[in-house]
Every structure is written in C-alpha cells, then in structure tokens.
Amino acid sequence: MRIGELAERAGTSTRTLRYYEAHGLVRAQRSANGYRVYEEAELRVVREIRALLDVGFGLDDVRPFVACLRAGNTSGGVCPDSVLVLRRKLAEVDAYLERLGAVRQQLHTQLTQAIAHREETCPRKRPSTR
C-alpha cells in the first residue's frame, strides 16, 4: 500500500509515517517511480507505535516492541526487551503517582489551614436586621 493509504488506515498523517521511517521504526520499499510502498504488516507496527506513544512512551521505548512484532510475535509486548521497558515504565508511573499523592496531601493541608485561618481572622458578617 502507498503512504496515503497506510496513513488513513492507521489514523495518522503521512508526515508522521515519514518521521517514524526516519527513526527506523517503519519500513518502506520504493516502487520504480520512487513512491513509498508498505507491506500490510506495517499497519500493525504503526498501530503499536501510536498506542505506545499515546500512553507516554518515547520513540526509544517503542523500538523493542517493533522488533518483537517484526520477529513474528502476535504482540509487541511479549519479548524480554519489551517486558523490561514495560516494567521500567510502570515503575516511572508508580513513582509519579506517589509524588502526586504527596503533592495532593500538601495542597489539602494548605487548603485546610487557609480555611481555618480565614474563619479565625475574618468572621462572617451577619446580615443587618434593619
């Protein structure tokens, strides 16, 4: 298939496909007239790349998954190198969640203190009974 068809079927742009190709993630053959021609298997590779990038993986993180697919596996995540990347990424997410939890707790404490201070120093005005 040509680049436009692959882009449409993968839900991406031709520019993105050329970018992936430039980084060695997607493989194109060249026709006699110089057009890029992709095998059907590249659609699966592009979908895997996009899914991984969408959840925060970088291009270097994606490489083992692409290699795993190219080795004939049904999933890019079943090979040892891919599993290592998944473990590392999960550890990063866990650490990020831990940091977010600490930030949330700090913000909650500050908000509670601010409300208490405001109520102590700025009592509510009662409506006049005129």
Coordinates of C-alpha atoms in Angstrom, one line a residue:
M1 CA 0.0 0.0 0.0
R2 CA 1.1 3.6 -0.5
I3 CA 1.8 6.1 2.2
G4 CA -1.5 7.8 2.0
E5 CA -3.5 4.6 2.4
L6 CA -1.3 3.5 5.4
A7 CA -1.8 6.9 7.0
E8 CA -5.5 6.7 6.5
R9 CA -5.9 3.2 7.8
A10 CA -3.6 3.9 10.8
G11 CA -5.3 7.1 11.6
T12 CA -2.2 9.2 11.3
S13 CA -0.6 11.5 8.8
T14 CA 1.9 10.9 6.0
R15 CA 4.3 13.3 7.7
T16 CA 4.2 11.1 10.9
L17 CA 4.9 8.0 8.9
R18 CA 7.9 9.6 7.3
Y19 CA 9.0 10.6 10.8
Y20 CA 8.7 7.0 12.0
E21 CA 10.6 5.8 8.9
A22 CA 13.4 8.4 9.5
H23 CA 13.8 6.9 13.0
G24 CA 13.9 3.4 11.7
L25 CA 10.6 2.3 13.2
V26 CA 8.6 1.8 9.9
R27 CA 10.0 0.2 6.8
A28 CA 9.0 1.2 3.3
Q29 CA 10.0 -0.2 0.0
R30 CA 10.4 2.1 -3.0
S31 CA 8.5 1.5 -6.2
A32 CA 10.0 2.1 -9.6
N33 CA 8.7 5.6 -9.7
G34 CA 10.1 6.3 -6.2
Y35 CA 6.8 6.1 -4.2
R36 CA 6.9 4.6 -0.7
V37 CA 5.2 1.2 -0.6
Y38 CA 4.4 -0.5 2.6
E39 CA 3.6 -4.1 3.4
E40 CA 0.4 -4.9 5.3
A41 CA 2.4 -5.8 8.4
E42 CA 3.5 -2.2 8.7
L43 CA -0.1 -1.2 9.6
R44 CA 0.2 -3.3 12.7
V45 CA 3.6 -1.8 13.5
V46 CA 2.2 1.8 13.1
R47 CA -0.8 1.0 15.3
E48 CA 1.6 -0.4 18.0
I49 CA 3.8 2.7 17.8
R50 CA 0.8 5.0 18.1
A51 CA -0.7 3.1 21.0
L52 CA 2.6 3.2 22.9
L53 CA 3.2 6.9 22.2
D54 CA -0.3 7.7 23.3
V55 CA 0.3 6.4 26.8
G56 CA 3.6 8.2 27.2
F57 CA 6.3 6.0 25.8
G58 CA 9.2 7.7 23.9
L59 CA 10.5 6.6 20.5
D60 CA 13.4 4.7 22.0
D61 CA 11.0 2.9 24.3
V62 CA 9.0 1.8 21.3
R63 CA 11.9 0.1 19.5
P64 CA 11.8 -3.3 21.4
F65 CA 8.0 -3.6 20.7
V66 CA 8.6 -3.0 17.0
A67 CA 11.4 -5.5 16.9
C68 CA 9.2 -8.0 18.7
L69 CA 6.4 -7.6 16.1
R70 CA 9.0 -7.9 13.3
A71 CA 10.2 -11.2 14.9
G72 CA 6.8 -12.6 14.1
N73 CA 5.2 -12.3 17.6
T74 CA 1.5 -11.6 17.8
S75 CA 2.1 -8.8 20.3
G76 CA 4.9 -6.3 20.6
G77 CA 4.9 -6.7 24.4
V78 CA 5.8 -10.4 24.7
C79 CA 9.6 -10.2 24.2
P80 CA 12.0 -9.8 27.1
D81 CA 13.2 -6.4 25.9
S82 CA 9.6 -5.2 25.7
V83 CA 8.9 -6.6 29.2
L84 CA 11.8 -4.6 30.6
V85 CA 10.5 -1.4 29.1
L86 CA 7.0 -2.1 30.4
R87 CA 8.5 -2.7 33.9
R88 CA 10.5 0.4 33.8
K89 CA 7.6 2.5 32.6
L90 CA 5.3 1.0 35.3
A91 CA 7.9 2.0 37.9
E92 CA 8.0 5.5 36.5
V93 CA 4.2 5.8 36.6
D94 CA 4.2 4.4 40.2
A95 CA 6.8 7.0 41.3
Y96 CA 4.9 9.7 39.6
L97 CA 1.6 8.7 41.3
E98 CA 3.5 8.7 44.7
R99 CA 4.8 12.2 44.0
L100 CA 1.3 13.3 43.0
G101 CA -0.2 11.8 46.2
A102 CA 2.4 13.8 48.3
V103 CA 1.5 17.0 46.4
R104 CA -2.2 16.3 46.9
Q105 CA -1.7 15.8 50.6
Q106 CA 0.3 19.0 50.9
L107 CA -2.3 21.0 49.0
H108 CA -5.1 19.6 51.1
T109 CA -3.2 20.5 54.3
Q110 CA -2.6 24.1 53.0
L111 CA -6.2 24.5 52.0
T112 CA -7.4 23.2 55.4
Q113 CA -5.1 25.6 57.2
A114 CA -6.1 28.5 54.9
I115 CA -9.8 28.0 55.5
A116 CA -9.2 27.7 59.3
H117 CA -7.1 30.9 59.3
R118 CA -9.7 32.7 57.3
E119 CA -12.5 31.7 59.6
E120 CA -10.5 32.8 62.6
T121 CA -9.5 36.2 61.3
C122 CA -12.4 37.1 59.1
P123 CA -15.6 36.2 60.8
R124 CA -18.7 36.2 58.6
K125 CA -20.7 39.3 58.7
R126 CA -24.3 38.8 59.7
P127 CA -27.0 40.4 57.7
S128 CA -28.4 43.5 59.1
T129 CA -31.9 43.4 60.6
R130 CA -33.0 46.9 59.6

